[in-house]
Tab-separated table of C-alpha atoms in Angstrom:
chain	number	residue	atom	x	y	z
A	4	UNK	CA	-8.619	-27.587	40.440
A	5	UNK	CA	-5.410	-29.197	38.674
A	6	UNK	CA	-6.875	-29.327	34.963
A	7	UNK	CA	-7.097	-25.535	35.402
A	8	UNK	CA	-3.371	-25.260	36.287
A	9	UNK	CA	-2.512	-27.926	33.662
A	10	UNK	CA	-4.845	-25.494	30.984
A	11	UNK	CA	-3.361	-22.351	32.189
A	12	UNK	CA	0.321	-24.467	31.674
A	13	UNK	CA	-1.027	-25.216	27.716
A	14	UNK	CA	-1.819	-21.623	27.420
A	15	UNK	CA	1.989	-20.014	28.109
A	16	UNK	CA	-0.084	-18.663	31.100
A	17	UNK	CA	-1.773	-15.801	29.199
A	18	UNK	CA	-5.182	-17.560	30.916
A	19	UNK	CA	-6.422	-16.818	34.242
A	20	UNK	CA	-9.854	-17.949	35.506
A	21	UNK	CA	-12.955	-16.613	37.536
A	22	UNK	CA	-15.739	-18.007	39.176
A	23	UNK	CA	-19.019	-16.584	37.213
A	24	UNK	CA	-21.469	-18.848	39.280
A	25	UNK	CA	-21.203	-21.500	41.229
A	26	UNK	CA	-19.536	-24.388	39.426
A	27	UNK	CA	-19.444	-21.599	36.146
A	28	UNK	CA	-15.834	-20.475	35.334
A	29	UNK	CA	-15.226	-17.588	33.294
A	30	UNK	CA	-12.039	-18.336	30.534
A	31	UNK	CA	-10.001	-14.665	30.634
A	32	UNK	CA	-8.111	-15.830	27.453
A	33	UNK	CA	-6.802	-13.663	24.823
A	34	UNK	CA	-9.709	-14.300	21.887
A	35	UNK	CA	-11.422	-10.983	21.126
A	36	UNK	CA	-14.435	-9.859	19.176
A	37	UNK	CA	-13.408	-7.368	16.428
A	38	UNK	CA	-14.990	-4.722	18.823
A	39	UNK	CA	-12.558	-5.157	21.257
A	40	UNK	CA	-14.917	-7.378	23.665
A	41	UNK	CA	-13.845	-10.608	25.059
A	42	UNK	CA	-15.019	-13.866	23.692
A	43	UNK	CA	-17.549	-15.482	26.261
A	44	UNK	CA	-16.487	-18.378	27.034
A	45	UNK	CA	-16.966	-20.575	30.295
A	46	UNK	CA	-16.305	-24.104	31.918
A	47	UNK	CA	-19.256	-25.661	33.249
A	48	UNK	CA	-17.800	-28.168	35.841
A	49	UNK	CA	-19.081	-31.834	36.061
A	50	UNK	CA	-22.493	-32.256	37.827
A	51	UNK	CA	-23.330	-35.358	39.212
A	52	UNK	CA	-25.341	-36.369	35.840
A	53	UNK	CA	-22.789	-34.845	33.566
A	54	UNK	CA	-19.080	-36.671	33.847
A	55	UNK	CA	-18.216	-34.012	31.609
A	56	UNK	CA	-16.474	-30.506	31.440
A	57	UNK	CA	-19.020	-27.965	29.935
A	58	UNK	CA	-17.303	-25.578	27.584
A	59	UNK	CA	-20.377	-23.515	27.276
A	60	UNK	CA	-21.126	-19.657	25.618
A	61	UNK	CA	-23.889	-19.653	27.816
A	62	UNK	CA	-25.785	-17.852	25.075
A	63	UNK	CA	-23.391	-14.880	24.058
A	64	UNK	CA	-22.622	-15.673	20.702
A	65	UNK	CA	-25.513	-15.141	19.316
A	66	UNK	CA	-26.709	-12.787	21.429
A	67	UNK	CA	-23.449	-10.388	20.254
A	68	UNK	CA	-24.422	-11.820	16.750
A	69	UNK	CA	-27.973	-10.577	16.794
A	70	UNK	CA	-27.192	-7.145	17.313
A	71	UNK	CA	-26.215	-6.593	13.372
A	72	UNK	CA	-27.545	-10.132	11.753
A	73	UNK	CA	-30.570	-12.477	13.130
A	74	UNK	CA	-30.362	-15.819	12.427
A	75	UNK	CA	-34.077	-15.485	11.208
A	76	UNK	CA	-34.340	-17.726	8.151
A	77	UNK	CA	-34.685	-21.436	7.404
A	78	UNK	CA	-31.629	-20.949	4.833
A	79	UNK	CA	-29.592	-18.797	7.886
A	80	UNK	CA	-30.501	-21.451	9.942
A	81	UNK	CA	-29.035	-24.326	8.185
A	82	UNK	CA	-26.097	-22.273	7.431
A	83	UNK	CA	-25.646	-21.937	11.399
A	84	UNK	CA	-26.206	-25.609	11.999
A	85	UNK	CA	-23.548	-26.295	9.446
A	86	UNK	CA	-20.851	-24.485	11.027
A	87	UNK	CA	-22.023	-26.032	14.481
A	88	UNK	CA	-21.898	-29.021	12.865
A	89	UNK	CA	-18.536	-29.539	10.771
A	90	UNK	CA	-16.750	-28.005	14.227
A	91	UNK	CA	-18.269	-30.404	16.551
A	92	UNK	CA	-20.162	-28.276	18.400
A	93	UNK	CA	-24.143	-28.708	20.120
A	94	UNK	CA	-26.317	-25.941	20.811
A	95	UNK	CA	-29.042	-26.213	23.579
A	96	UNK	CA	-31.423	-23.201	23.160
A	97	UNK	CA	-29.424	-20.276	22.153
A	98	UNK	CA	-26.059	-21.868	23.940
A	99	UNK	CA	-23.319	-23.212	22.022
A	100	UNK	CA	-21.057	-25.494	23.928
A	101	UNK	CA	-18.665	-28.785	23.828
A	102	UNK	CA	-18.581	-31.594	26.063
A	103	UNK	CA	-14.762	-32.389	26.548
A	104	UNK	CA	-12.628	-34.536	29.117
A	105	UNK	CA	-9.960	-33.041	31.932
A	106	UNK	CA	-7.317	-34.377	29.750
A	107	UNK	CA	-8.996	-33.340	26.362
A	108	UNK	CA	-9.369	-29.354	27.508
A	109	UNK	CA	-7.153	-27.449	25.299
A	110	UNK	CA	-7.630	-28.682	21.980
A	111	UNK	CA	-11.439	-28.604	23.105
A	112	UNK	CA	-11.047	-24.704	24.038
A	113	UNK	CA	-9.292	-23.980	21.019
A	114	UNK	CA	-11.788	-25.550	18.930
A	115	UNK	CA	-14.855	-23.988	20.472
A	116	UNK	CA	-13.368	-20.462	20.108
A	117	UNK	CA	-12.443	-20.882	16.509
A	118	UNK	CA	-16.524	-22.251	16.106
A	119	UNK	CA	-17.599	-18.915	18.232
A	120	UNK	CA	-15.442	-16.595	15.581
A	121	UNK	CA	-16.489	-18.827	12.405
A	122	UNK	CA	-20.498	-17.842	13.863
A	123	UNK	CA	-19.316	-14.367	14.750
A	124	UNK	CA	-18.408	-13.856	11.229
A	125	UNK	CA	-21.533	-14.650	9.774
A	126	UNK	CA	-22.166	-10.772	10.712
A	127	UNK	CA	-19.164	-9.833	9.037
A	128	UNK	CA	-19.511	-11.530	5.516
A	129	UNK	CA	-23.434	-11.336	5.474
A	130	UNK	CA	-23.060	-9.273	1.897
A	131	UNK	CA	-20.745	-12.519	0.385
A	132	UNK	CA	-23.522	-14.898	2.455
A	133	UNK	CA	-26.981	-12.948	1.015
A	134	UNK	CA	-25.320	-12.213	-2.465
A	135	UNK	CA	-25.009	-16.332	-2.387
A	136	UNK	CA	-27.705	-17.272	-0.874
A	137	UNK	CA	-30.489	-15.115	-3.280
A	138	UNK	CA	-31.910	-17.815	-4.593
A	139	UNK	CA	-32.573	-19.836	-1.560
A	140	UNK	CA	-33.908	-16.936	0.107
A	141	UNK	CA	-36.566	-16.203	-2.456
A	142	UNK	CA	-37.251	-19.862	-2.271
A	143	UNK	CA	-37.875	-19.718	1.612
A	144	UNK	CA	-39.676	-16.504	1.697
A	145	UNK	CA	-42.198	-17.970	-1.208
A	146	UNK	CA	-42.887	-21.210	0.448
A	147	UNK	CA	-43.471	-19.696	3.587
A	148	UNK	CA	-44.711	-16.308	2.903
A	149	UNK	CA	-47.125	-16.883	0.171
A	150	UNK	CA	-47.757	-20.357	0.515
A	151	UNK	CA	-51.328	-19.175	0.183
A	152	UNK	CA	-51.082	-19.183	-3.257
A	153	UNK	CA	-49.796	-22.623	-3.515
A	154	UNK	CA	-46.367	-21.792	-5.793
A	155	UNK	CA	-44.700	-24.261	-7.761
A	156	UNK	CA	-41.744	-24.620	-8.087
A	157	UNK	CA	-39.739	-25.088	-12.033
A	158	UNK	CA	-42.682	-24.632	-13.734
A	159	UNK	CA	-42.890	-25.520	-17.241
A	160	UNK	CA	-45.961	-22.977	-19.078
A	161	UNK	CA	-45.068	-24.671	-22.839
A	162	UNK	CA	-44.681	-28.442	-22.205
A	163	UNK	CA	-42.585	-28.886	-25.240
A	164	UNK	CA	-40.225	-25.912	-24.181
A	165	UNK	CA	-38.227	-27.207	-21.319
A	166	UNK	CA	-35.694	-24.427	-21.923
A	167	UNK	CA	-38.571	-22.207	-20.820
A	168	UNK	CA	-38.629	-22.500	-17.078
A	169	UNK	CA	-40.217	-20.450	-14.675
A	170	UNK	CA	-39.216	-20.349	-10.829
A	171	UNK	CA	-42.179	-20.312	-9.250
A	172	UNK	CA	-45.818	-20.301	-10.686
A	173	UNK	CA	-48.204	-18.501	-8.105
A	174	UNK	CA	-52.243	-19.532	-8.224
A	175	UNK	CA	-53.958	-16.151	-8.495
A	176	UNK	CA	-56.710	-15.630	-10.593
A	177	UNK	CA	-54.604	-14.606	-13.455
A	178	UNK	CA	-51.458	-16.900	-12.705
A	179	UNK	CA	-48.075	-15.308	-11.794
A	180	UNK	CA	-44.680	-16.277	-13.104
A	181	UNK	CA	-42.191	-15.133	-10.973
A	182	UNK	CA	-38.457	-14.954	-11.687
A	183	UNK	CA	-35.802	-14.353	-9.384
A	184	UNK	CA	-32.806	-12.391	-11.278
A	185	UNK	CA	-29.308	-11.637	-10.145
A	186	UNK	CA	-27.247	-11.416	-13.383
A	187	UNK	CA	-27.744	-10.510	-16.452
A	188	UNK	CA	-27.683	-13.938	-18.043
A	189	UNK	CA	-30.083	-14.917	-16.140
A	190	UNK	CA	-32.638	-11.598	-16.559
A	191	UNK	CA	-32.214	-12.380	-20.318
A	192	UNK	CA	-33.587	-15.857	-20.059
A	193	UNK	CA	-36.473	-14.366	-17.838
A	194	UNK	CA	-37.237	-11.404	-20.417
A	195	UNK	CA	-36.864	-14.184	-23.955
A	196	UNK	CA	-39.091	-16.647	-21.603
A	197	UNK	CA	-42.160	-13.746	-20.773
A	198	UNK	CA	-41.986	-13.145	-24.643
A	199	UNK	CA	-42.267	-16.489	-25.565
A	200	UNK	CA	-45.052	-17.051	-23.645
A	201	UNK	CA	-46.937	-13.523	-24.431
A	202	UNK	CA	-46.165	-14.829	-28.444
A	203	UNK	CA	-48.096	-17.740	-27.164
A	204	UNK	CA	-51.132	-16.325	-25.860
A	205	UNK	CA	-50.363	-17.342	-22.227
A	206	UNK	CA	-52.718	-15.663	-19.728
A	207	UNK	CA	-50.125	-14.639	-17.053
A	208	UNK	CA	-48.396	-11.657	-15.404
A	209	UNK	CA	-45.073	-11.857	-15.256
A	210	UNK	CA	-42.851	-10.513	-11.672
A	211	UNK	CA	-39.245	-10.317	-11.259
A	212	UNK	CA	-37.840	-10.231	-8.201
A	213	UNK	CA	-33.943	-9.024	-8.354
A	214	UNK	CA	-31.247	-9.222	-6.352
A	215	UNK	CA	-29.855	-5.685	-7.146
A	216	UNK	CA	-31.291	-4.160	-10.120
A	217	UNK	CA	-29.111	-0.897	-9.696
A	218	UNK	CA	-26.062	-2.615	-9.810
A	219	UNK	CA	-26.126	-6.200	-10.638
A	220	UNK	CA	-27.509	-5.581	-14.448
A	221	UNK	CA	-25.863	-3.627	-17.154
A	222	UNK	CA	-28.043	-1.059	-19.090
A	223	UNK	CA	-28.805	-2.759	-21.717
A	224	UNK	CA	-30.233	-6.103	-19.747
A	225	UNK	CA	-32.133	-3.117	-17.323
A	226	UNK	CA	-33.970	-2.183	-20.252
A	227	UNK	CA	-34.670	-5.866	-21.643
A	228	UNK	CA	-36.231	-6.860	-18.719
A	229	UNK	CA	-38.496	-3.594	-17.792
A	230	UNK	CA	-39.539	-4.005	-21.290
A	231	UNK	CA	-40.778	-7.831	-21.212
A	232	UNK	CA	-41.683	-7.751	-17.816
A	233	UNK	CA	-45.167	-6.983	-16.215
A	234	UNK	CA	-43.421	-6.208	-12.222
A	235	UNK	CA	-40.287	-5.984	-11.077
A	236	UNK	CA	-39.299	-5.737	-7.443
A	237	UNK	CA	-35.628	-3.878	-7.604
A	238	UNK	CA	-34.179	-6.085	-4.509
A	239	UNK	CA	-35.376	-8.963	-2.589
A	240	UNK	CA	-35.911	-6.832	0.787
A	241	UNK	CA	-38.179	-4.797	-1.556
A	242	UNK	CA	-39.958	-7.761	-2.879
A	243	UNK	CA	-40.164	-9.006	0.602
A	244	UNK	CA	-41.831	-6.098	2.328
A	245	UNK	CA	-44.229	-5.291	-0.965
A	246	UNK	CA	-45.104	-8.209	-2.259
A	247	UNK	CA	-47.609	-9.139	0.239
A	248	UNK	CA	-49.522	-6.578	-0.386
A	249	UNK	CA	-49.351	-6.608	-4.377
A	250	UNK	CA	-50.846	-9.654	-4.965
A	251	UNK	CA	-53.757	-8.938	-3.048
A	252	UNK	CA	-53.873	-5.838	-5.276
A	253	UNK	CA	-53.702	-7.928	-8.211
A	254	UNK	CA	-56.136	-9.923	-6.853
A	255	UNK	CA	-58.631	-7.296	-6.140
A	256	UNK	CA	-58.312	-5.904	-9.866
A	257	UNK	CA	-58.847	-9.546	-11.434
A	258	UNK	CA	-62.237	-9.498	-9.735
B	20	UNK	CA	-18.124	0.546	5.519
B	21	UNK	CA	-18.715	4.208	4.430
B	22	UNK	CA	-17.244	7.053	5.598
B	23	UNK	CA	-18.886	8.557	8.229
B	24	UNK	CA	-17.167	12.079	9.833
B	25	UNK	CA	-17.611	12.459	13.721
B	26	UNK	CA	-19.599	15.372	13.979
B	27	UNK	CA	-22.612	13.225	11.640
B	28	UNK	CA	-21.844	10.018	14.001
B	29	UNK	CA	-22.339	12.606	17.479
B	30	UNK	CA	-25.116	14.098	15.105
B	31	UNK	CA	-27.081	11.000	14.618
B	32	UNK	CA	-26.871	10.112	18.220
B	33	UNK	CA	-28.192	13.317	19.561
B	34	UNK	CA	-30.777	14.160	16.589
B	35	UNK	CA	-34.341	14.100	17.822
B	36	UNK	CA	-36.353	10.721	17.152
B	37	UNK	CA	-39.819	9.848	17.499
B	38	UNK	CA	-40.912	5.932	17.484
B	39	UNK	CA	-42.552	4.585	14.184
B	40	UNK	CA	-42.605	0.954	15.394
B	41	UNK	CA	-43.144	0.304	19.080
B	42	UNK	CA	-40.777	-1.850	21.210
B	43	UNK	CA	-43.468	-5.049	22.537
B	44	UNK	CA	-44.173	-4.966	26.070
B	45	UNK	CA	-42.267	-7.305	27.713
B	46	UNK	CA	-38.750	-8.446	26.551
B	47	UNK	CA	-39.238	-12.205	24.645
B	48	UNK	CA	-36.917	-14.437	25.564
B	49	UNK	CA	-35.315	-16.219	22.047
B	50	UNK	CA	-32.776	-19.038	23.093
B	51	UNK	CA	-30.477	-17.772	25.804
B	52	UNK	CA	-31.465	-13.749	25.137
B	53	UNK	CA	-34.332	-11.296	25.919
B	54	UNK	CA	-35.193	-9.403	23.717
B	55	UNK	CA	-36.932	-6.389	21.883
B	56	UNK	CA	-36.760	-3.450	19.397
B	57	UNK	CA	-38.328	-0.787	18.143
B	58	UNK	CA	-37.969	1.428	15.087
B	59	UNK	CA	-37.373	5.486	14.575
B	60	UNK	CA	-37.399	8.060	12.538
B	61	UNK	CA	-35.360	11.261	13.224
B	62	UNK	CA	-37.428	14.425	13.932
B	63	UNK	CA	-35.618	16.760	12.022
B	64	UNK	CA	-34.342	16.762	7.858
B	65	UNK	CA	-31.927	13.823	8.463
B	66	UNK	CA	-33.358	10.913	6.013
B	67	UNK	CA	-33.151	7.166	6.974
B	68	UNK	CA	-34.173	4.678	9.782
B	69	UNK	CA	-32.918	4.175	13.237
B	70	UNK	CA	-32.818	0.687	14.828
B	71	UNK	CA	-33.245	0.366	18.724
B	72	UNK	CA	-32.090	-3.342	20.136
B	73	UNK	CA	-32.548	-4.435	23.388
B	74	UNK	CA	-30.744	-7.720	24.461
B	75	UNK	CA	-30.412	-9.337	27.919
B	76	UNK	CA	-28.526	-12.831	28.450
B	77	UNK	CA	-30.845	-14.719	30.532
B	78	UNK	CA	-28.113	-17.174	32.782
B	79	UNK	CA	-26.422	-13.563	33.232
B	80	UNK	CA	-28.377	-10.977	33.513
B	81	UNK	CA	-26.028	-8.542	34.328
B	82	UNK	CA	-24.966	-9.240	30.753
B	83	UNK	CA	-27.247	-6.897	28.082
B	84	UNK	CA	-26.737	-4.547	25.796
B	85	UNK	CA	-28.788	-1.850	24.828
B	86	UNK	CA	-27.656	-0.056	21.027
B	87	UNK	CA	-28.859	2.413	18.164
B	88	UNK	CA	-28.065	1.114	14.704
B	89	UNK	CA	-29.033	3.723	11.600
B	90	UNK	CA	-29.791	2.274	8.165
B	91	UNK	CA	-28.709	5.904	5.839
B	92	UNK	CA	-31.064	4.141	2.684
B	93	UNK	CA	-28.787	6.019	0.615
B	94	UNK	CA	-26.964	2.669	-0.298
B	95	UNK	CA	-24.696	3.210	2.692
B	96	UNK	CA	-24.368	0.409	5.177
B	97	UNK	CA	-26.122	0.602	8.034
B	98	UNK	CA	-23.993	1.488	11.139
B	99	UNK	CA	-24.518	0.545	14.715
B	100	UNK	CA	-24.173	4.295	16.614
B	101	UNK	CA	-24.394	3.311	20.186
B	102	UNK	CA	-24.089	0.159	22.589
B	103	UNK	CA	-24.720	0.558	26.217
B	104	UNK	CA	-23.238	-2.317	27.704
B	105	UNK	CA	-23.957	-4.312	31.033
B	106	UNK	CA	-20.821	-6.231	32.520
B	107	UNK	CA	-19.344	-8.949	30.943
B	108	UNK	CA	-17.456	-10.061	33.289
B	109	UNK	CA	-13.561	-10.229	33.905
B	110	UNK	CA	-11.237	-9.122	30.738
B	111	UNK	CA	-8.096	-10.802	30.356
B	112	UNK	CA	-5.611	-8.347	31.964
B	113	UNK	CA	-2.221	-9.448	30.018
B	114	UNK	CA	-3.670	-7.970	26.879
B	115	UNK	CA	-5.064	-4.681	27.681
B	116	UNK	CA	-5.270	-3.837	31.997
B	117	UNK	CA	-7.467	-1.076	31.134
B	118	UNK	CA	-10.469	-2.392	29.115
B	119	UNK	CA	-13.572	-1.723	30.312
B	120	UNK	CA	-15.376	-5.175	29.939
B	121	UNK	CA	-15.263	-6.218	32.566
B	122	UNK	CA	-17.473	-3.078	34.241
B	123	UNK	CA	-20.792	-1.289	33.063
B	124	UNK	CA	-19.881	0.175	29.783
B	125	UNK	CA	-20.357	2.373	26.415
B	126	UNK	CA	-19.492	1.543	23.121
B	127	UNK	CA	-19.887	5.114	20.436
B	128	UNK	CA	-19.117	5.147	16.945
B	129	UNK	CA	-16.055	6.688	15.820
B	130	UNK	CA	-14.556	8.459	12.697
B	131	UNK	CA	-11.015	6.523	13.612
B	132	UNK	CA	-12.394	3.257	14.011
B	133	UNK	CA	-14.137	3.551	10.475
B	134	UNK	CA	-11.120	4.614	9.131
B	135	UNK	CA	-8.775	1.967	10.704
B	136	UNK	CA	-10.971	-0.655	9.161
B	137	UNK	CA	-12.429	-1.769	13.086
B	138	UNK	CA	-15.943	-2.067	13.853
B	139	UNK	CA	-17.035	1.884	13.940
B	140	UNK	CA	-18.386	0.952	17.487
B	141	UNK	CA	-14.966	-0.562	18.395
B	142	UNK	CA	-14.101	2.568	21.428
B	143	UNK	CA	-15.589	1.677	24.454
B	144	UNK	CA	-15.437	3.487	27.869
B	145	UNK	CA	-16.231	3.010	31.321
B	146	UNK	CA	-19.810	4.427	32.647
B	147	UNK	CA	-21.649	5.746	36.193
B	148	UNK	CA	-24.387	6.418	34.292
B	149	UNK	CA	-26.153	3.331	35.158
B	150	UNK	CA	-26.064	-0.307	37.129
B	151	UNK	CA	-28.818	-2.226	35.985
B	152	UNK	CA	-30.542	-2.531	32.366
B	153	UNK	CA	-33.472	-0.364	33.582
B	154	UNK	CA	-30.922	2.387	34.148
B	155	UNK	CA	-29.216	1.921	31.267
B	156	UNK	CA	-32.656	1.951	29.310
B	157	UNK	CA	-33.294	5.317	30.835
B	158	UNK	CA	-30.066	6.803	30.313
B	159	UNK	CA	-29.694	5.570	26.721
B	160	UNK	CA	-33.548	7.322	25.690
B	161	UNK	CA	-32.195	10.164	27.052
B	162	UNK	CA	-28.849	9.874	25.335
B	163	UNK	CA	-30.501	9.300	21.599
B	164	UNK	CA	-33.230	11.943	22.271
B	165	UNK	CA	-35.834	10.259	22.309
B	166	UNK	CA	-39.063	12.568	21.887
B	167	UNK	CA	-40.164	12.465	25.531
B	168	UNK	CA	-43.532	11.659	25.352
B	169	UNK	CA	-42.550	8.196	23.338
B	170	UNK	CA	-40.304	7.213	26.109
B	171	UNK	CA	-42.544	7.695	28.527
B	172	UNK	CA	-45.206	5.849	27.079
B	173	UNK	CA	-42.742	2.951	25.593
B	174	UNK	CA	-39.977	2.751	28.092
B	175	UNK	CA	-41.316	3.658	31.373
B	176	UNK	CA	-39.459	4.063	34.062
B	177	UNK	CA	-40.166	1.194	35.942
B	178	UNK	CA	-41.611	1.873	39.444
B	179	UNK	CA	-39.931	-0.079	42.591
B	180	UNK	CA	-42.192	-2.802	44.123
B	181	UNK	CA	-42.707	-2.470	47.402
B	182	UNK	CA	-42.297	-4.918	49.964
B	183	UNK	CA	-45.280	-6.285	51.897
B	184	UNK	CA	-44.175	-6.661	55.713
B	185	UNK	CA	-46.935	-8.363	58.014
């Protein structure tokens, strides 16, 4: 096949080629995984319903990927799409891959592989990614996980007190305001906003969910916040795996 | 990542571990991959939770990966131990002729990889232990101690089917 030759030519050479399946081609170019592997990549040749080459993972990246990090939330999930999407790339259940021309190959190549790193590396920066993405993962995992007890969102318990907001109100029988917390700016709003509220005679349990307790707060915001607050969940795994079966607790002493 | 010294790497791969949450039944397919896990404990004083993942690429089979990660809990990261690898084809020879990619193969955890800043999984050699993911299942039980009677209830070895002639 000449585009081969004329791709191995673009590459210095340091390419060679093998025949995976029938009309699969394995790429043997020098792109590694930090572990040393290979980077999966193959050529799907041109069908008689597709004109096109095929430069197709068939799968691997994310199969490598889920070994350390699954792509498991709605707020992972959008991430994922985003890098798929600002690199030009499709995904067809699980495979990543790029339509390209004969003439187009290279460039195409070159661009998939940088996509397959820039999705490899959501393993390897997952502490920047989840230290960012707090917030939106408490978000998703109350809207999906305890969408039972209808939450709302930016609630406001003193009408006149806008300043006052609480993340998410949750309908138990004795309502739940529930803070997320990863600084201690913000765990000072949450602890003046659960006194404001006690001070006005607001029938509510407060929870705090934090990103880090141990290290994200100093001392002194630690103990402002145990001392306002009613719960706190010390990370958002914790919250995650517990909080399930608190509420029902709490709902079981309210009766 | 922490530090890690080799003899607790070999440690944690040979320690005794009993199942506390079962691998499913059957392998689920998820996109392009089937899949399972199953959680551990070890059987002796070493504290923490061990991670089995099982993952099988379904246009090439011959493409899995069977590994033990280990989550310390003691604000450590956790730390995959073990990958026993299926083949992943041909590895390009100009860079390194002697890379086992392209055949069955075993990554391990090492004290120099940690150190060097590489993935602690990073060394990876050649294997006859095995030439199908059901071999390398039964091998790898073995290899991570796995309290017998949970692999033989959870990973069984899975008997030939024989052929009906008429």
């Amino acid at each position: 096949m000449d585009f081969l030759e004329d791709l191995k030519s673009e590459f210095n050479h340091h390419v060679s080629f093998r025949e995976k399946r029938p009309g699969i081609v394995q790429v043997l170019a020098p792109l590694f995984h930090e572990d040393g592997d290979m980077v999966d990549i193959f050529l799907d040749l041109p069908t008689p319903s597709r004109e096109a080459i095929r430069i197709s993972d068939h799968g691997m990246t994310l199969m490598r990927l889920s070994y350390a990090y699954d792509v498991d939330t709605p707020t992972k999930q959008r991430i994922l799409n985003r890098i798929l999407s600002e690199n030009g790339i499709a995904e067809d259940r699980g495979r990543l891959y790029l339509n390209t021309t004969q003439e187009h190959l290279y460039p195409a190549l070159l661009q998939f592989a940088q996509t397959v790193a820039k999705v490899s590396n959501m393993q390897a920066f997952k502490r920047e990614v989840m230290q960012n993405l707090f917030y939106e993962m408490l978000d998703d995992f109350v809207k999906t996980d305890l969408s039972r007890f209808h939450p709302a969102e930016r609630f406001l318990p003193i009408s006149s007190r806008d300043d006052l907001e609480v993340d998410w109100k949750l309908n138990l029988p004795r309502q739940v305001f529930l803070f997320g917390v990863r600084d201690n700016a913000k765990a000072r709003l949450a602890a003046l906003a659960c006194r404001e509220f006690q001070m006005s005679s607001i029938s509510f349990r407060s929870v705090i969910v934090h990103e880090d307790f141990e290290n994200g707060l100093s001392k002194k915001d630690q103990s402002r916040i145990t001392n306002a607050a009613d719960k706190q969940f010390t990370s958002l795994s914790d919250f995650q795996t517990n909080a399930e079966r608190y509420f029902q607790r709490e709902m079981e002493t309210v009766q | 990542m922490a530090s890690f010294s080799q003899d607790e790497l070999d440690g944690l791969i040979a320690c005794p571990k009993e199942i506390t949450e079962p691998p499913k039944r059957e392998m689920k397919l998820d996109g392009a991959q089937f899949r399972n896990s199953a959680k551990l404990v070890a059987s002796n004083e070493i504290k923490g939770e061990f991670t089995i993942f099982m993952r099988q690429n379904e246009d090439f089979p011959e493409n899995f990966s069977i590994g033990l990660k280990y989550s310390p809990q003691d604000g450590r990261e956790t730390i995959t131990l073990i990958r026993c690898n299926g083949k992943h084809g041909d590895f390009n020879a100009s860079f390194d002729r002697e890379h086992p990619h392209s055949d069955f193969h075993i990554h391990q955890a090492s004290e120099s990889a940690i150190e060097a800043g590489y993935a602690p999984e990073k060394v990876a050699d050649r294997t006859s232990e095995y030439a199908s993911f059901e071999e390398a299942l039964q091998y790898f039980v073995k290899v991570i101690n796995l309290n017998p009677k949970d692999a033989q209830r959870h990973f069984p070895v899975k008997a030939q089917i024989p052929f009906a002639f008429e």
